[in-house]
Coordinates of C-alpha atoms and ligand atoms in Angstrom, one line a residue:
X16 CA -17.1 155.8 82.9
X17 CA -15.7 152.4 83.7
X18 CA -18.9 150.7 82.4
X19 CA -18.5 152.5 79.1
X20 CA -14.9 151.2 78.6
X21 CA -16.0 147.7 79.7
X22 CA -18.7 147.7 77.0
X23 CA -16.2 148.8 74.3
X24 CA -13.8 146.1 75.4
X25 CA -16.4 143.4 75.1
X26 CA -17.4 144.6 71.7
X27 CA -13.8 144.5 70.6
X28 CA -13.3 140.9 71.8
X29 CA -16.5 139.8 70.0
X30 CA -15.4 141.5 66.8
X31 CA -12.0 139.8 67.0
X32 CA -13.5 136.4 67.7
X33 CA -15.9 136.7 64.8
X34 CA -13.2 137.7 62.3
X35 CA -11.0 134.9 63.5
X36 CA -13.8 132.4 62.9
X37 CA -14.6 133.9 59.5
X38 CA -10.9 133.6 58.4
X39 CA -10.8 129.9 59.5
X40 CA -13.9 129.0 57.5
X41 CA -12.3 130.6 54.4
X42 CA -9.1 128.6 54.7
X43 CA -11.1 125.4 55.1
X44 CA -13.1 126.1 52.0
X45 CA -9.9 126.7 50.0
X46 CA -8.5 123.4 51.2
X47 CA -11.7 121.6 50.2
X48 CA -11.6 123.2 46.8
X49 CA -8.0 122.0 46.2
X50 CA -8.7 118.4 47.1
X51 CA -11.3 117.0 44.7
X52 CA -10.2 113.4 45.2
X53 CA -11.5 110.9 44.7
X54 CA -13.8 112.6 42.1
X55 CA -11.3 114.9 40.3
X56 CA -11.9 115.6 36.7
X57 CA -9.6 116.8 33.9
X58 CA -10.9 120.3 34.4
X59 CA -9.6 120.2 38.0
X60 CA -6.1 119.5 36.8
X61 CA -3.1 121.8 36.4
X62 CA -0.4 119.8 34.6
X63 CA 3.2 120.9 34.2
X64 CA 5.2 119.7 31.2
X65 CA 8.8 121.1 31.1
X66 CA 9.5 119.9 27.6
X67 CA 13.2 119.2 26.9
X68 CA 13.4 121.0 23.5
X69 CA 12.3 121.1 19.9
X70 CA 15.2 119.2 18.4
X71 CA 13.2 116.8 16.1
X72 CA 9.9 116.0 14.4
X73 CA 9.4 113.4 17.1
X74 CA 9.6 116.1 19.7
X75 CA 7.3 118.5 17.8
X76 CA 4.7 115.7 17.6
X77 CA 5.1 115.0 21.3
X78 CA 4.6 118.7 22.2
X79 CA 1.6 118.9 19.9
X80 CA 0.1 115.8 21.6
X81 CA 0.3 117.3 25.1
X82 CA -1.0 120.7 24.0
X83 CA -3.9 119.4 21.8
X84 CA -5.1 116.8 24.3
X85 CA -4.9 119.3 27.2
X86 CA -7.2 121.6 25.1
X87 CA -9.6 118.8 24.4
X88 CA -9.8 117.6 28.0
X89 CA -9.9 121.0 29.7
X90 CA -6.6 120.4 31.5
X91 CA -4.7 123.5 32.4
X92 CA -1.2 122.9 30.9
X93 CA 1.9 124.8 32.0
X94 CA 4.3 124.2 29.1
X95 CA 8.0 125.3 28.7
X96 CA 10.8 124.5 26.3
X97 CA 14.2 123.8 27.9
X98 CA 16.2 124.1 24.6
X99 CA 17.9 120.7 25.4
X100 CA 19.4 122.1 28.6
X101 CA 18.9 120.2 31.9
X102 CA 19.3 123.3 34.0
X103 CA 16.4 124.9 32.2
X104 CA 14.2 121.9 32.8
X105 CA 15.1 121.9 36.5
X106 CA 14.2 125.6 36.8
X107 CA 10.9 125.1 35.0
X108 CA 10.1 122.2 37.4
X109 CA 10.9 124.4 40.4
X110 CA 8.6 127.1 39.1
X111 CA 5.8 124.5 38.8
X112 CA 6.5 123.2 42.3
X113 CA 6.2 126.8 43.6
X114 CA 2.9 127.3 41.8
X115 CA 1.6 124.1 43.4
X116 CA 0.6 122.3 40.2
X117 CA -1.2 118.9 40.6
X118 CA 1.1 116.7 38.6
X119 CA 4.4 117.1 36.7
X120 CA 5.3 115.2 33.5
X121 CA 9.0 115.2 33.0
X122 CA 10.7 114.2 29.7
X123 CA 14.3 114.2 30.9
X124 CA 16.9 115.4 28.4
X125 CA 19.6 113.2 30.1
X126 CA 19.3 110.3 32.6
X127 CA 21.4 111.5 35.5
X128 CA 21.1 114.4 38.0
X129 CA 17.4 114.5 38.8
X130 CA 17.5 113.4 42.4
X131 CA 17.4 116.9 44.1
X132 CA 14.5 118.3 42.1
X133 CA 12.5 115.0 42.2
X134 CA 12.9 115.1 46.0
X135 CA 11.7 118.7 46.1
X136 CA 8.5 117.7 44.2
X137 CA 8.0 114.7 46.5
X138 CA 8.4 116.9 49.6
X139 CA 5.8 119.3 48.1
X140 CA 3.4 116.4 47.5
X141 CA 3.4 116.8 43.8
X142 CA 3.7 113.4 41.9
X143 CA 6.0 113.3 38.9
X144 CA 5.5 111.0 35.8
X145 CA 8.7 110.5 33.9
X146 CA 7.7 110.7 30.2
X147 CA 9.6 109.4 27.2
X148 CA 13.3 109.0 28.2
X149 CA 14.3 107.4 31.5
X150 CA 16.1 108.6 34.6
X151 CA 18.7 106.9 36.8
X152 CA 17.1 108.3 40.0
X153 CA 15.6 105.9 42.5
X154 CA 12.0 105.0 41.4
X155 CA 10.7 105.9 44.9
X156 CA 11.2 109.6 43.8
X157 CA 8.6 109.4 41.0
X158 CA 5.2 107.9 40.4
X159 CA 5.8 106.2 37.1
X160 CA 7.8 106.1 33.8
X161 CA 6.0 105.9 30.5
X162 CA 7.8 105.7 27.2
X163 CA 9.5 103.5 24.6
X164 CA 11.8 100.7 25.4
X165 CA 14.9 102.3 23.9
X166 CA 17.0 99.1 24.5
X167 CA 14.5 97.1 22.5
X168 CA 14.6 99.7 19.7
X169 CA 18.4 99.3 19.5
X170 CA 18.0 95.5 19.4
X171 CA 15.4 95.8 16.6
X172 CA 17.8 98.1 14.7
X173 CA 20.6 95.6 15.0
X174 CA 18.3 92.8 13.8
X175 CA 17.6 94.9 10.7
X176 CA 21.3 95.7 10.1
X177 CA 22.1 92.0 10.4
X178 CA 19.6 91.2 7.7
X179 CA 20.9 94.0 5.5
X180 CA 24.5 93.0 5.8
X181 CA 24.3 89.2 5.9
X182 CA 28.0 88.9 5.0
X183 CA 29.1 91.4 7.6
X184 CA 30.7 94.8 7.0
X185 CA 31.8 98.1 8.4
X186 CA 29.2 100.5 9.8
X187 CA 29.1 103.9 11.5
X188 CA 26.7 105.1 14.2
X189 CA 25.2 108.5 14.5
X190 CA 24.0 108.6 18.0
X191 CA 21.5 110.9 19.9
X192 CA 22.2 113.3 22.8
X193 CA 25.0 111.9 25.0
X194 CA 23.7 110.7 28.3
X195 CA 20.1 110.6 27.2
X196 CA 18.1 107.5 27.9
X197 CA 17.2 107.3 24.2
X198 CA 20.8 107.3 23.0
X199 CA 22.2 105.1 25.8
X200 CA 19.4 102.5 25.4
X201 CA 19.6 102.4 21.6
X202 CA 23.4 102.1 21.6
X203 CA 23.4 99.3 24.2
X204 CA 20.5 97.3 22.6
X205 CA 22.1 97.6 19.2
X206 CA 25.5 96.3 20.4
X207 CA 23.7 93.4 22.2
X208 CA 22.2 92.1 19.0
X209 CA 24.7 93.0 16.3
X210 CA 26.3 90.1 14.5
X211 CA 30.0 89.6 15.2
X212 CA 30.9 90.1 11.5
X213 CA 29.6 93.7 11.6
X214 CA 32.1 96.2 12.9
X215 CA 31.1 99.7 14.3
X216 CA 34.1 101.6 13.0
X217 CA 33.0 105.0 14.4
X218 CA 30.3 106.5 16.5
X219 CA 29.6 110.3 17.0
X220 CA 26.7 112.3 18.3
X221 CA 24.4 114.4 16.1
X222 CA 22.3 115.5 19.1
X223 CA 19.1 114.2 17.5
X224 CA 19.1 117.2 15.0
X225 CA 19.2 117.4 11.2
X226 CA 21.7 120.4 11.5
X227 CA 24.2 118.4 13.6
X228 CA 23.7 115.1 11.8
X229 CA 24.8 116.4 8.5
X230 CA 28.4 117.4 9.4
X231 CA 28.9 114.2 11.3
X232 CA 28.1 112.1 8.2
X233 CA 30.2 114.5 6.1
X234 CA 33.2 113.8 8.4
X235 CA 32.6 110.0 8.3
X236 CA 32.4 110.0 4.5
X237 CA 35.7 112.0 4.3
X238 CA 37.5 109.8 6.8
X239 CA 36.3 106.4 5.7
X240 CA 36.0 107.0 1.9
X241 CA 34.4 104.0 0.2
X242 CA 34.6 101.8 3.3
X243 CA 31.2 102.3 4.9
X244 CA 28.6 99.6 4.3
X245 CA 25.9 100.8 6.7
X246 CA 24.8 103.4 9.2
X247 CA 22.8 103.1 12.4
X248 CA 21.2 106.5 12.9
X249 CA 19.4 107.1 16.2
X250 CA 16.6 109.3 14.7
X251 CA 15.0 110.3 11.4
X252 CA 16.1 113.9 11.7
X253 CA 19.7 113.0 11.8
X254 CA 19.1 110.6 9.0
X255 CA 17.8 113.5 6.9
X256 CA 21.0 115.4 7.6
X257 CA 23.1 112.4 6.9
X258 CA 21.4 111.8 3.5
X259 CA 22.1 115.4 2.6
X260 CA 25.8 114.8 3.2
X261 CA 25.7 111.6 1.2
X262 CA 24.0 113.2 -1.7
X263 CA 26.7 116.0 -1.7
X264 CA 29.4 113.3 -1.6
X265 CA 27.9 111.4 -4.6
X266 CA 26.7 108.4 -2.6
X267 CA 23.7 106.7 -4.2
X268 CA 20.6 105.4 -2.3
X269 CA 21.3 102.0 -1.0
X270 CA 25.1 102.2 -1.3
X271 CA 25.2 102.6 2.5
X272 CA 22.4 100.7 4.2
X273 CA 20.7 102.9 6.8
X274 CA 18.6 101.8 9.8
X275 CA 16.9 104.8 11.5
X276 CA 14.5 105.3 14.4
X277 CA 11.2 107.1 15.0
X278 CA 9.1 106.5 12.0
X279 CA 8.3 110.1 11.2
X280 CA 7.0 111.4 7.9
X281 CA 10.6 112.4 7.1
X282 CA 11.8 108.9 7.7
X283 CA 9.0 107.5 5.6
X284 CA 10.0 109.8 2.7
X285 CA 13.6 108.6 3.0
X286 CA 12.4 105.0 2.7
X287 CA 10.3 105.9 -0.4
X288 CA 13.4 107.5 -1.9
X289 CA 15.5 104.5 -1.3
X290 CA 17.9 105.9 1.4
X291 CA 16.6 104.2 4.5
X292 CA 16.0 100.4 4.5
X293 CA 14.3 100.1 7.9
X294 CA 12.8 102.6 10.4
X295 CA 12.2 101.4 14.0
X296 CA 9.1 103.0 15.3
X297 CA 9.1 105.3 18.4
X298 CA 5.7 106.7 19.3
X299 CA 5.6 110.4 20.5
X300 CA 1.8 110.6 21.0
X301 CA 1.8 110.1 24.7
X302 CA -0.6 112.9 25.8
X303 CA -3.8 110.9 26.2
X304 CA -2.2 108.1 28.3
X305 CA -0.2 110.5 30.5
X306 CA -3.2 112.7 31.4
X307 CA -5.1 109.5 32.3
X308 CA -2.3 108.5 34.6
X309 CA -2.1 112.0 36.1
X310 CA -5.9 112.0 36.8
X311 CA -5.6 108.6 38.5
X312 CA -2.8 110.0 40.7
X313 CA -5.0 113.0 41.7
X314 CA -7.8 110.6 42.7
X315 CA -5.4 108.6 44.9
X316 CA -5.4 105.5 42.6
X317 CA -2.3 103.5 42.1
X318 CA -0.8 103.4 38.6
X319 CA 1.8 101.1 37.0
X320 CA 5.4 102.0 37.8
X321 CA 6.5 101.4 34.2
X322 CA 4.4 101.7 31.0
X323 CA 6.1 100.7 27.8
X324 CA 4.8 101.8 24.4
X325 CA 3.9 99.1 21.9
X326 CA 5.9 99.6 18.7
X327 CA 7.0 98.0 15.4
X328 CA 9.4 98.4 12.5
X329 CA 8.6 100.0 9.2
X330 CA 10.0 99.0 5.8
X331 CA 10.3 100.8 2.4
X332 CA 7.7 98.5 0.6
X333 CA 4.9 99.8 2.8
X334 CA 6.1 103.4 3.2
X335 CA 4.3 104.9 0.3
X336 CA 0.9 103.4 1.4
X337 CA 1.4 104.4 5.0
X338 CA 2.8 107.9 4.6
X339 CA -0.6 109.7 4.0
X340 CA -1.9 108.4 7.3
X341 CA 1.1 109.1 9.4
X342 CA 0.3 111.6 12.2
X343 CA 3.8 112.9 12.7
Ligands
LIG15 O1 13.8 109.4 19.1 C1 14.2 111.7 18.9 C2 14.0 112.8 19.9 O2 13.5 110.7 23.3 C3 12.4 109.1 22.0 O3 14.2 112.2 21.2 C4 12.9 110.5 22.1 C5 13.9 110.8 21.0 C6 13.5 110.6 19.6 O4 14.8 113.9 19.7 O5 13.8 112.0 17.7

């Protein structure tokens, strides 16, 4: 009787030991599968892109770049649209951290307030690449920032305004989303280079959209009737809205000198039609470079802490020739 129980007990222990060993082996295999470094390929990558919104043609082109290139490379893309709300971007990032994505690309709607969620990503071992606009958070909280030099764009815009108004004048500014790296950088760079004889008589935000740009220009035209010599407009979509307002108010192309930013097809068309005198380029096609950086991070390579896009200024005389080849 006792021997029978002893045998059953030994069998039970052996079964338990075997199952424990089997479980351990499975976990090890899973961990190995996760860590492909240093030979990770794009097909190993799950990349999270909590896009800030769909406010402009620039943004649409930026989204398309990330989606199309992910498809070409075989990257698994987790995409969301935050409708220009920081809280939506933060929740989308938290969902990606929960899922254990490999890398997060963050195009921040505003500069401030990212510390907590960046720290959460860091604690989870998920590197973050800040894409497009900048953040004020400490650089130790993210792997890199890639995007345009918004300050330089503002300086370039001022150089153009200085040329357009050599005898000085009064101008208005239609600025981008308040607190965004793009709006802050462009406004500061513009003021740094603007000639003393040019006065910014008013500055209001149009939130980077055509819909909000139009009423802002309507209000400017009503308030400063006949006084406005020029307008610095932070993106082409707001310029499209502003021009609609000007047309409705009987303003002729060239009456108010416009310097815009982005270099989208819409901006090129405004140059061809005589409304915009200079368009400062801002390149949204960042997908290929960002995926390369993300792969380098997965493979444990070091990447540059700051990557600035190479850009130029476009003028009306070349707009018609270049428009057909514009990608956005
Ligand atoms: O200029 C504007 C968009 O952050 C550079 O955002 C980007 C800006 C771009 O809405 O059109």
